[in-house]
PDB file of C-alpha atoms in Angstrom:
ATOM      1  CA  UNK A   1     -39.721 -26.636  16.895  1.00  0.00           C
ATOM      2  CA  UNK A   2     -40.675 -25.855  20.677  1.00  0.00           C
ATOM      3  CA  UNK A   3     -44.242 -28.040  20.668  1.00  0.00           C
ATOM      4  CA  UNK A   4     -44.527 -27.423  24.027  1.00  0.00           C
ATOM      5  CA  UNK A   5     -44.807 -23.243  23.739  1.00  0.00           C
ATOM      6  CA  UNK A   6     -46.797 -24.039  20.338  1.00  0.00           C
ATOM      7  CA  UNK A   7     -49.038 -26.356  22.450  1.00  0.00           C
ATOM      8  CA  UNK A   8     -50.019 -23.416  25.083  1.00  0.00           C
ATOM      9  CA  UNK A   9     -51.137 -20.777  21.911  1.00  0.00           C
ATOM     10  CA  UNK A  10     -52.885 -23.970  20.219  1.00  0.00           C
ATOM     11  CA  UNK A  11     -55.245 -23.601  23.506  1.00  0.00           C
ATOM     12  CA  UNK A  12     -56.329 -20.085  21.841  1.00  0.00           C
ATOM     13  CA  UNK A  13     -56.658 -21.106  18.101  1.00  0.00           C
ATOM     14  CA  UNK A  14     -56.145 -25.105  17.178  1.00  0.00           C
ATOM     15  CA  UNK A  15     -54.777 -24.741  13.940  1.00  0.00           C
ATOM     16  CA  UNK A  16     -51.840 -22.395  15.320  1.00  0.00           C
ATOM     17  CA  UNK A  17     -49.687 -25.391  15.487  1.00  0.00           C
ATOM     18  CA  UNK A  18     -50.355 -26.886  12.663  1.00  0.00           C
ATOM     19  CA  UNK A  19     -50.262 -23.973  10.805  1.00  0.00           C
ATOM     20  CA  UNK A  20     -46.265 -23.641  12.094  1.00  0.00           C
ATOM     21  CA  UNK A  21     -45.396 -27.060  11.514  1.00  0.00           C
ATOM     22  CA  UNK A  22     -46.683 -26.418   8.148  1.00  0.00           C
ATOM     23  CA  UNK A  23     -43.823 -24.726   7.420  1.00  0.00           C
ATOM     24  CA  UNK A  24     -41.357 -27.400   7.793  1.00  0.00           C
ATOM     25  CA  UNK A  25     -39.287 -28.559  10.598  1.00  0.00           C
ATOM     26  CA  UNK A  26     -36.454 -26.765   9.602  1.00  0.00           C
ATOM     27  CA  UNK A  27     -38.132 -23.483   8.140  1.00  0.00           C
ATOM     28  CA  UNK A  28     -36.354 -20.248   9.289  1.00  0.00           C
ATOM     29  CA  UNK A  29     -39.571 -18.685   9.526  1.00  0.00           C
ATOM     30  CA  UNK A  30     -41.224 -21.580  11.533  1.00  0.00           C
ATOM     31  CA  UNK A  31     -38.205 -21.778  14.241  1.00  0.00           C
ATOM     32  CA  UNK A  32     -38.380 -18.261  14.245  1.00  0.00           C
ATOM     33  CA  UNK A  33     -42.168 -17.472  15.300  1.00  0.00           C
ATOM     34  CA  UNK A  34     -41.814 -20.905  17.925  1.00  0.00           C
ATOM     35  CA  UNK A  35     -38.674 -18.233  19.336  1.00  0.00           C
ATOM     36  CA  UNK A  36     -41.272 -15.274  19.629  1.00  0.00           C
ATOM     37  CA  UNK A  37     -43.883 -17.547  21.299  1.00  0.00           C
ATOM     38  CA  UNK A  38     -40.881 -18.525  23.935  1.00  0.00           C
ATOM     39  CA  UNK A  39     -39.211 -15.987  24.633  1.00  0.00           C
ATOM     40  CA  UNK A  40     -42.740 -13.482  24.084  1.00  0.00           C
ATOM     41  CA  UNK A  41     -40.341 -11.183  22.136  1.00  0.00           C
ATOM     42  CA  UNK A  42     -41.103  -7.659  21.206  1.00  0.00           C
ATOM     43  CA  UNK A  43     -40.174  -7.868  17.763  1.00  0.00           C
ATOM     44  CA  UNK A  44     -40.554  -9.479  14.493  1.00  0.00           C
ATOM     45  CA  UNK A  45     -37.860  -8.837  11.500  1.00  0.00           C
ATOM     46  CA  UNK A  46     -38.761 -11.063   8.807  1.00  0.00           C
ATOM     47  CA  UNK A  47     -37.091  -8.766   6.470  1.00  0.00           C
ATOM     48  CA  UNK A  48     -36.900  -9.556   2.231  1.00  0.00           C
ATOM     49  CA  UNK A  49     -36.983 -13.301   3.763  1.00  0.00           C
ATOM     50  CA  UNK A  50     -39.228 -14.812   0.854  1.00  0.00           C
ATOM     51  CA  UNK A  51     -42.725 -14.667   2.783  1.00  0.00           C
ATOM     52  CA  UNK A  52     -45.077 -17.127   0.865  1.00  0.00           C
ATOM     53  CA  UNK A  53     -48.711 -17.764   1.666  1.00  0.00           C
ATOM     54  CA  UNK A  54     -48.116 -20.809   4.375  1.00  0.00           C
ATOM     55  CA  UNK A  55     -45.502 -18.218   6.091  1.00  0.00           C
ATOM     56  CA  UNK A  56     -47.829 -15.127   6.247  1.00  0.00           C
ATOM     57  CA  UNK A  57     -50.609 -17.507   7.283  1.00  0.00           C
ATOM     58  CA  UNK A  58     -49.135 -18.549  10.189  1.00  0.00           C
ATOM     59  CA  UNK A  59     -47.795 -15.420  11.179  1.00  0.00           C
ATOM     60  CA  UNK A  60     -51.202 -13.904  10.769  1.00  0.00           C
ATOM     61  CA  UNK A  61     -52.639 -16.139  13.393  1.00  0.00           C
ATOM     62  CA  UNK A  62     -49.735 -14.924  15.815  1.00  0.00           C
ATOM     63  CA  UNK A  63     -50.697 -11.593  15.256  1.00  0.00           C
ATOM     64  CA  UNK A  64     -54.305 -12.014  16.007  1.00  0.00           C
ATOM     65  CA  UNK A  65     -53.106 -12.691  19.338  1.00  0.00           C
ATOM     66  CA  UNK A  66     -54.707 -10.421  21.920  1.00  0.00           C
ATOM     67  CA  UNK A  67     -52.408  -9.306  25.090  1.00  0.00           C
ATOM     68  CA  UNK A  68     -49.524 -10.601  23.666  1.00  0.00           C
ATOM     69  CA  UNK A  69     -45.758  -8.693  23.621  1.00  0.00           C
ATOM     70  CA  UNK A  70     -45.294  -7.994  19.975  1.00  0.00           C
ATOM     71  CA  UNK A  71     -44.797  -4.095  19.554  1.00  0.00           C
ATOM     72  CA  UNK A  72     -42.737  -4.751  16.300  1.00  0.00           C
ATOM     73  CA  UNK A  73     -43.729  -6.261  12.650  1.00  0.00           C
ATOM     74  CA  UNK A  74     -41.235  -5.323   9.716  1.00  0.00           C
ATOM     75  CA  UNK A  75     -42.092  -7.676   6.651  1.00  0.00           C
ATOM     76  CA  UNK A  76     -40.138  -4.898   4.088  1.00  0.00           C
ATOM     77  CA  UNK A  77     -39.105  -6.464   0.750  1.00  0.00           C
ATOM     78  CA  UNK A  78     -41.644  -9.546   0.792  1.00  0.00           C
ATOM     79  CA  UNK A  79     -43.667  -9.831  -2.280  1.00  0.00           C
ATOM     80  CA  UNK A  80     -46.787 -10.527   0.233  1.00  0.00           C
ATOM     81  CA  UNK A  81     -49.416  -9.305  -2.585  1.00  0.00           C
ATOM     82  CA  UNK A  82     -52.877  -8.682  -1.955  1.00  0.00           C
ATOM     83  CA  UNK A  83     -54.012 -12.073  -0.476  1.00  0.00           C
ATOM     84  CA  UNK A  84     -51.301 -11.946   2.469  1.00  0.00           C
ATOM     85  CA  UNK A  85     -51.810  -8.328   2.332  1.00  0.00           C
ATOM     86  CA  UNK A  86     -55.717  -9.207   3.517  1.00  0.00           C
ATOM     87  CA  UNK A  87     -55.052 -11.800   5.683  1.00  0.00           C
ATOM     88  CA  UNK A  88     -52.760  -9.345   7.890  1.00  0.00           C
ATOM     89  CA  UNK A  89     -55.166  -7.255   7.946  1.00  0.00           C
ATOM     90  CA  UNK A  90     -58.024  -9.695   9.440  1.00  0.00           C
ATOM     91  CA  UNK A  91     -55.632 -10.619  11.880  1.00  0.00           C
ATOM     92  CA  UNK A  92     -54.700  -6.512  12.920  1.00  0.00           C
ATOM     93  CA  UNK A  93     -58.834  -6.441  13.897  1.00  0.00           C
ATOM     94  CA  UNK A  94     -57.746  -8.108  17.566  1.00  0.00           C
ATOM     95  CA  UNK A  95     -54.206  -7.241  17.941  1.00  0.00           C
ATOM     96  CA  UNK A  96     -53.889  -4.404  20.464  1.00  0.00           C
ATOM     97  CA  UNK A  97     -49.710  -4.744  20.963  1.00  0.00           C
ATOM     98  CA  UNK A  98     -48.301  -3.821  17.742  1.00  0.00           C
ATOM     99  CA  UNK A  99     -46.888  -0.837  17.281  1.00  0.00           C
ATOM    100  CA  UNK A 100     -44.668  -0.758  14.570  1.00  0.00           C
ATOM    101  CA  UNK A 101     -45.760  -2.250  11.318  1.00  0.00           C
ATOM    102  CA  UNK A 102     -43.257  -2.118   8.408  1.00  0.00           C
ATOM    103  CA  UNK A 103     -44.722  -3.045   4.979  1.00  0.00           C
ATOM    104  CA  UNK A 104     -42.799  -1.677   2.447  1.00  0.00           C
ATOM    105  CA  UNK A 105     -41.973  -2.861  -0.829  1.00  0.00           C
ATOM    106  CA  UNK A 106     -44.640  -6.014  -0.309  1.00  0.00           C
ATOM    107  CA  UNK A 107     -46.598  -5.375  -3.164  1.00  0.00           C
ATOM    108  CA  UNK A 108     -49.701  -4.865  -1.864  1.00  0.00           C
ATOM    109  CA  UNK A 109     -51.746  -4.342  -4.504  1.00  0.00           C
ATOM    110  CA  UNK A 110     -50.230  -6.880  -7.204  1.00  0.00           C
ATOM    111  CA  UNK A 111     -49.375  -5.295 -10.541  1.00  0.00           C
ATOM    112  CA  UNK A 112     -50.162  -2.276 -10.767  1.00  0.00           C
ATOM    113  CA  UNK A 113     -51.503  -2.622 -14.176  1.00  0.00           C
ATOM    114  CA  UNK A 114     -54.370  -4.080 -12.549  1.00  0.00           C
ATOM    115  CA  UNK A 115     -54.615  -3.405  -9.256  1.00  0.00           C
ATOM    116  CA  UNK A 116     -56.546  -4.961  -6.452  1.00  0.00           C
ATOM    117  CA  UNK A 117     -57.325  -3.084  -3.885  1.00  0.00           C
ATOM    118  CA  UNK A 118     -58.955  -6.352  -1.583  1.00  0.00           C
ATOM    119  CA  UNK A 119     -55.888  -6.708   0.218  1.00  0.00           C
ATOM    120  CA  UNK A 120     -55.394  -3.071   1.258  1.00  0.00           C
ATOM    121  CA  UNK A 121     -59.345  -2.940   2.230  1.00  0.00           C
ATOM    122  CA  UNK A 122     -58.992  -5.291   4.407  1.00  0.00           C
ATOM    123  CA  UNK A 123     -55.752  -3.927   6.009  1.00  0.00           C
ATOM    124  CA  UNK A 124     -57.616  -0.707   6.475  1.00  0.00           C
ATOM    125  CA  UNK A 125     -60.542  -2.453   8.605  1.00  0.00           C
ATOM    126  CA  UNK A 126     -57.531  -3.939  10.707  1.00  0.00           C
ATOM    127  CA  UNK A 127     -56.081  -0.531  11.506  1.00  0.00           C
ATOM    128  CA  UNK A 128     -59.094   1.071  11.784  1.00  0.00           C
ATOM    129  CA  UNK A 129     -60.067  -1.393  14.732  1.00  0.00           C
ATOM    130  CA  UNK A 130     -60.325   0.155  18.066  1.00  0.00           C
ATOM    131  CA  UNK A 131     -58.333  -2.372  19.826  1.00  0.00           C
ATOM    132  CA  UNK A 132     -55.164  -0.502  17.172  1.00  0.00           C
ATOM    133  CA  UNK A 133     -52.617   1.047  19.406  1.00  0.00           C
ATOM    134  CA  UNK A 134     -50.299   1.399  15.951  1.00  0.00           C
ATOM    135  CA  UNK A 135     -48.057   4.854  16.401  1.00  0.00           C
ATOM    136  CA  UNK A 136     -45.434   4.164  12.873  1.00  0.00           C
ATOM    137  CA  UNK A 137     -46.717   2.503  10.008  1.00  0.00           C
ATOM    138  CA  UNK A 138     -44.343   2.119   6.511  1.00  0.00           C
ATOM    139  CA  UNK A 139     -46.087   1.385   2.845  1.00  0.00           C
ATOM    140  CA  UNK A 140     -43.560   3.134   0.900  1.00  0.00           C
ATOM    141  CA  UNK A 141     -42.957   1.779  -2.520  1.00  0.00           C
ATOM    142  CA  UNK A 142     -46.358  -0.287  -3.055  1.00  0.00           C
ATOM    143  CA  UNK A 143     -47.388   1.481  -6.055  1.00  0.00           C
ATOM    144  CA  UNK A 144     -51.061   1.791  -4.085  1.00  0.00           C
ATOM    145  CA  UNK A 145     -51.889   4.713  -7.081  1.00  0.00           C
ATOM    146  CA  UNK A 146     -54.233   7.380  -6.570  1.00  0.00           C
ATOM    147  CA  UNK A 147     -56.943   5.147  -4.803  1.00  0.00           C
ATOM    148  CA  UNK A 148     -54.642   3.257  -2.563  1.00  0.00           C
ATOM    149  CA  UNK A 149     -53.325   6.488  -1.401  1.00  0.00           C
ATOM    150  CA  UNK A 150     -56.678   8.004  -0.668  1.00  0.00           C
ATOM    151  CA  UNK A 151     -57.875   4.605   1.279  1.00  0.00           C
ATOM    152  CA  UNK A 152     -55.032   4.532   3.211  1.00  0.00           C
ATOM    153  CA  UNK A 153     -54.904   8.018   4.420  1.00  0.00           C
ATOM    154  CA  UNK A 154     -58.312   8.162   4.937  1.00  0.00           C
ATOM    155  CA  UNK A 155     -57.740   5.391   6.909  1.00  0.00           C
ATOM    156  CA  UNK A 156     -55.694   7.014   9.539  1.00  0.00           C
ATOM    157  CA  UNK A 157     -56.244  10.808   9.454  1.00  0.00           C
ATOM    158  CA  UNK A 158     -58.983   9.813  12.423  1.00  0.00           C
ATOM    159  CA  UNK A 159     -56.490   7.166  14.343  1.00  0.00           C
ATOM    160  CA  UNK A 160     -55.870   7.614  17.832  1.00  0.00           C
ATOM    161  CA  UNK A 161     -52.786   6.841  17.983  1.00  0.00           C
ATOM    162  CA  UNK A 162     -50.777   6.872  14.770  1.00  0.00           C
ATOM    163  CA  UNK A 163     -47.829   9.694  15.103  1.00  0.00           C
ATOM    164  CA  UNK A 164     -45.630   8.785  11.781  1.00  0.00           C
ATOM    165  CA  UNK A 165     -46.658   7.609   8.445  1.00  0.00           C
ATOM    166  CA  UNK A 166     -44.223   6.999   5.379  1.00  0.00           C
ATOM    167  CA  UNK A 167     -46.232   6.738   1.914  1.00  0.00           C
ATOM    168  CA  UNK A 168     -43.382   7.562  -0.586  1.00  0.00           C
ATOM    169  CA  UNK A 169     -43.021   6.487  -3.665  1.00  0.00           C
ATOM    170  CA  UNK A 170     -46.593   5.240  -4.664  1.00  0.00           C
ATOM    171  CA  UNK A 171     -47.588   6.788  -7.613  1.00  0.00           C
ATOM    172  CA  UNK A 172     -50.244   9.114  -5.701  1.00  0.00           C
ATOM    173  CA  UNK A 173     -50.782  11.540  -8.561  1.00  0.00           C
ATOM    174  CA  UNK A 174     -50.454   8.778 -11.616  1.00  0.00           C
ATOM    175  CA  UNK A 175     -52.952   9.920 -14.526  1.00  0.00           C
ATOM    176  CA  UNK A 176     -53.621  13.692 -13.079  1.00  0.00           C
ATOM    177  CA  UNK A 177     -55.957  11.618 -10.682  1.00  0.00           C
ATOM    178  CA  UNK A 178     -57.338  13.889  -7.958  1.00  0.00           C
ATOM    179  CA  UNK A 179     -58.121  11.685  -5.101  1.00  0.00           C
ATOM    180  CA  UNK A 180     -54.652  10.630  -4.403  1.00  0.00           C
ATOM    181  CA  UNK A 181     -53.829  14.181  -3.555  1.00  0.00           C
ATOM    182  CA  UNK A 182     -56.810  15.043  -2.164  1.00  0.00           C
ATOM    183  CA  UNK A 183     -56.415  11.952   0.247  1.00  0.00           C
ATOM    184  CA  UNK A 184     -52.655  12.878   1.801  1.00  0.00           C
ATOM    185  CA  UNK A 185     -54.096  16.795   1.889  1.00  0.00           C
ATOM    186  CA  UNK A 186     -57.286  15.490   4.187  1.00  0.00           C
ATOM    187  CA  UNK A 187     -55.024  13.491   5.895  1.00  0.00           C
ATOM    188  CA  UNK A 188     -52.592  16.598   7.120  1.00  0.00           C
ATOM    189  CA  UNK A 189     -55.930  19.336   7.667  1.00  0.00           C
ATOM    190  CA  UNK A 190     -57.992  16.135   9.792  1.00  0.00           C
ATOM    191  CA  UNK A 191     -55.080  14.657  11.731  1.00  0.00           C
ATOM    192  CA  UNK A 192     -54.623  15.710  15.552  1.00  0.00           C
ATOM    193  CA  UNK A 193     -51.754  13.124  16.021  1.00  0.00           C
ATOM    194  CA  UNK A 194     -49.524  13.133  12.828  1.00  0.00           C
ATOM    195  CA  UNK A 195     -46.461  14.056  13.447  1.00  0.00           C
ATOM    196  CA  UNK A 196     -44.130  12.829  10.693  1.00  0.00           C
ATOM    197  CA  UNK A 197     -45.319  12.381   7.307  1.00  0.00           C
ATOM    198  CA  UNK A 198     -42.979  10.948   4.147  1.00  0.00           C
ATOM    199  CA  UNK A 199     -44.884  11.482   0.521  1.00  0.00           C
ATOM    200  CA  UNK A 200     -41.976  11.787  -1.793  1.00  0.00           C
ATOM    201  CA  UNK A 201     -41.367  10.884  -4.984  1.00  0.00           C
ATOM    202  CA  UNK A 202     -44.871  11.334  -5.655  1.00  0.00           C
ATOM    203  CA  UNK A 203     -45.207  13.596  -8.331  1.00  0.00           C
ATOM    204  CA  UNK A 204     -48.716  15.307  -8.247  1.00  0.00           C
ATOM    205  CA  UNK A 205     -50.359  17.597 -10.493  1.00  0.00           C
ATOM    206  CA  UNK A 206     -49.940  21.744 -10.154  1.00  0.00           C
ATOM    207  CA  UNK A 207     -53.180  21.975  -9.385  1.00  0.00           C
ATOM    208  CA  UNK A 208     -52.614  19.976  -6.135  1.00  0.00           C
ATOM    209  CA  UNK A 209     -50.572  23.307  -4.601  1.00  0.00           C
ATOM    210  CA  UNK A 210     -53.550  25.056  -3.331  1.00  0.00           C
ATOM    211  CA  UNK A 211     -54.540  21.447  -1.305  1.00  0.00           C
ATOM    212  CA  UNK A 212     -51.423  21.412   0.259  1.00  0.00           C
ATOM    213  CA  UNK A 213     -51.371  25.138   1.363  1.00  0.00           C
ATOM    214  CA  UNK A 214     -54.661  24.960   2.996  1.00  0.00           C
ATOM    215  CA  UNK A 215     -54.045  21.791   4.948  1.00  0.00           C
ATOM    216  CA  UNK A 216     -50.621  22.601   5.967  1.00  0.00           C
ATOM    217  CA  UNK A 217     -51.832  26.212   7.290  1.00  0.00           C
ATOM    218  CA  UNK A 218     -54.557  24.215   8.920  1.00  0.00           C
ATOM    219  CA  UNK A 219     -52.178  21.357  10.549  1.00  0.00           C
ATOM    220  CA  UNK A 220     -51.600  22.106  14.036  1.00  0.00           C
ATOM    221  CA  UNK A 221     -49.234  18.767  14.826  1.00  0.00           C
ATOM    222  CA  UNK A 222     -46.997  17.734  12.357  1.00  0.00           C
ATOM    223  CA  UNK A 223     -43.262  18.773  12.392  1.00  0.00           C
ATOM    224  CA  UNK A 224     -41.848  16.559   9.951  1.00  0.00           C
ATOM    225  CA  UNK A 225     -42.364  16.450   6.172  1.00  0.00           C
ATOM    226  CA  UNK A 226     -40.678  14.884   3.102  1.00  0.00           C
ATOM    227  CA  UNK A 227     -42.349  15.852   0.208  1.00  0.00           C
ATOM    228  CA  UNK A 228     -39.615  15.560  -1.986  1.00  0.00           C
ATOM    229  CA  UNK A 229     -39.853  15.129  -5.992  1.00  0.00           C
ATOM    230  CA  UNK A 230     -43.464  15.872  -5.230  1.00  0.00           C
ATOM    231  CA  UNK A 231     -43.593  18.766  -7.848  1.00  0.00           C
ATOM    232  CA  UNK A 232     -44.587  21.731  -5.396  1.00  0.00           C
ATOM    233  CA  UNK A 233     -41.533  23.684  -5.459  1.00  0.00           C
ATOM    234  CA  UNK A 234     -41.945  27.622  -5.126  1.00  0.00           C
ATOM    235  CA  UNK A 235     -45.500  26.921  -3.808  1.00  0.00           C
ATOM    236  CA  UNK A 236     -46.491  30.444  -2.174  1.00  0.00           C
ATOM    237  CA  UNK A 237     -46.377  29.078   1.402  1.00  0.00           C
ATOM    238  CA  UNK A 238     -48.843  31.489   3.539  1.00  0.00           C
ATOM    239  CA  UNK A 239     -47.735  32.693   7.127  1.00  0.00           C
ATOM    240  CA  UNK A 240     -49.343  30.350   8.757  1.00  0.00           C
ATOM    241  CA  UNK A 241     -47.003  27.112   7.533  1.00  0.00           C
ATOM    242  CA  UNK A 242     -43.784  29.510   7.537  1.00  0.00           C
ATOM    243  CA  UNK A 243     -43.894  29.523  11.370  1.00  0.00           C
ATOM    244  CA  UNK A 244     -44.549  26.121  11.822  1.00  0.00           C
ATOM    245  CA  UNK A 245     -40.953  23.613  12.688  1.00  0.00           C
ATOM    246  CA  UNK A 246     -41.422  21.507   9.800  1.00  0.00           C
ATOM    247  CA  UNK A 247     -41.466  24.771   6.966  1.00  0.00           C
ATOM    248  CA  UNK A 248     -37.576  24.800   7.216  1.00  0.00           C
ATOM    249  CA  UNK A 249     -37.602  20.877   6.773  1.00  0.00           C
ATOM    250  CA  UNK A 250     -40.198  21.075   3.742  1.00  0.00           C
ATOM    251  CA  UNK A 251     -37.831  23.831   2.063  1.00  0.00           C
ATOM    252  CA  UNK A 252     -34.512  21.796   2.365  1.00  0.00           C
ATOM    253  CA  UNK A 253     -36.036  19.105   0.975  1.00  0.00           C
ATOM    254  CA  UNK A 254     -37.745  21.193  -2.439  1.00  0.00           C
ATOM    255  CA  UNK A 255     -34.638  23.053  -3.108  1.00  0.00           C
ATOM    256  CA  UNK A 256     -33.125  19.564  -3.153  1.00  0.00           C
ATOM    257  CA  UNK A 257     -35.159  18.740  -5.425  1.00  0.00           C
ATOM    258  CA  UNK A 258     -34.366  21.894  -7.602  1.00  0.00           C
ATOM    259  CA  UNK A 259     -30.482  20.956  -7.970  1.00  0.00           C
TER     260      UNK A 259
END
């Protein structure tokens, strides 16, 4: 481990270091981050590498960095839960570098037999900070249910700079719940920045159609959407959404569905 390049962080927060050297002399992860602090890369791919709390910890305080080069977080396929899940998010309320932040399949929310939304509160304060600069954000396969969903994309349908948002897969419509719906439809009528948005394999409720046709119609930005296995095949689409670039998109992707 570079001490050195630890030593000149450690002048921001004192327990940086020991919070890396926590992780063991040898630890991938703690070489690693002692790389990013040398080299003040761009990028962090800590891909399905078996985050644990000491790991997430330290990386957190890295994060909270201000003025620092990161643009790049992808922690995809690390069973993070909802205590790393919060402690991300406290450090996202000074970060103003990152702009990609990849956190699917992390488990966000525990089981999702009983849920715990603390985690996913607090990551929702972080992006919601005004020092955010975020522009793509992945939390596909999470299983956030109905209420994750709506926290989330309440969450961002005001952020100033978010432009693609992937929420697949999360169980939005679980129970005929309304709000999860109701949350990505809110999301696509308040947006001005959206541009891509991924909600499938969501299945939501018929009743959701009329939601969806209203926001869509009233969407002025977006020109990508998935919203495959989402159940709203042969929705009557009005004029409005026809002429907009993503309608051809949107229908590719329900008659897929249909096959």
């Amino acid at each position: 481990i570079d001490h050195a390049n630890l030593g000149t962080l450690a002048e921001v927060d004192r327990t940086f270091k020991s919070k890396v050297q926590a992780m063991g002399q040898r630890s991938w992860h703690a070489i690693s981050l002692t790389e990013v602090c040398r080299d003040k890369s761009e990028s962090i791919n800590w891909r399905s590498s078996n985050i644990g709390f000491i790991e997430i910890t330290a990386l957190s305080v890295y994060v909270s960095f201000t003025n620092r080069n990161l643009m790049s977080l992808n922690l995809s396929g690390n069973q993070i839960g909802p205590v790393g899940c919060a402690t991300l998010g406290k450090a996202l309320l000074t970060n103003n570098s990152l702009e990609v932040l990849d956190l699917s399949s992390c488990d966000l929310t525990g089981s999702p037999f009983r849920p715990s939304y603390e985690g996913l509160m607090s990551l929702v304060k972080g992006i919601e900070s005004n020092r955010s600069v975020l522009l793509h954000l992945n939390l596909a396969n999470n299983a956030l249910l109905p209420t994750g969903v709506r926290l989330m994309c309440t969450s961002v349908a005001f952020h100033p700079t978010l432009t693609s948002l992937n929420i697949s897969n999360n169980q939005a419509g679980l129970f005929r719940e309304k709000q999860g719906y109701l949350g990505i439809a809110n999301l696509l009528r308040y947006s001005s920045r959206l541009i891509s948005l991924d909600m499938a394999d969501n299945p939501l409720q018929r009743n959701a159609r009329p939601a969806f046709v209203a926001a869509l119609a009233a969407n002025q930005t977006l020109t990508t959407l998935n919203a495959a296995n989402c159940a709203l095949v042969n929705t009557a689409w009005p004029h409005e959404v026809t002429q907009q670039k993503f309608r051809r998109i949107l229908v590719c992707r329900q008659n897929h569905d249909q096959k």
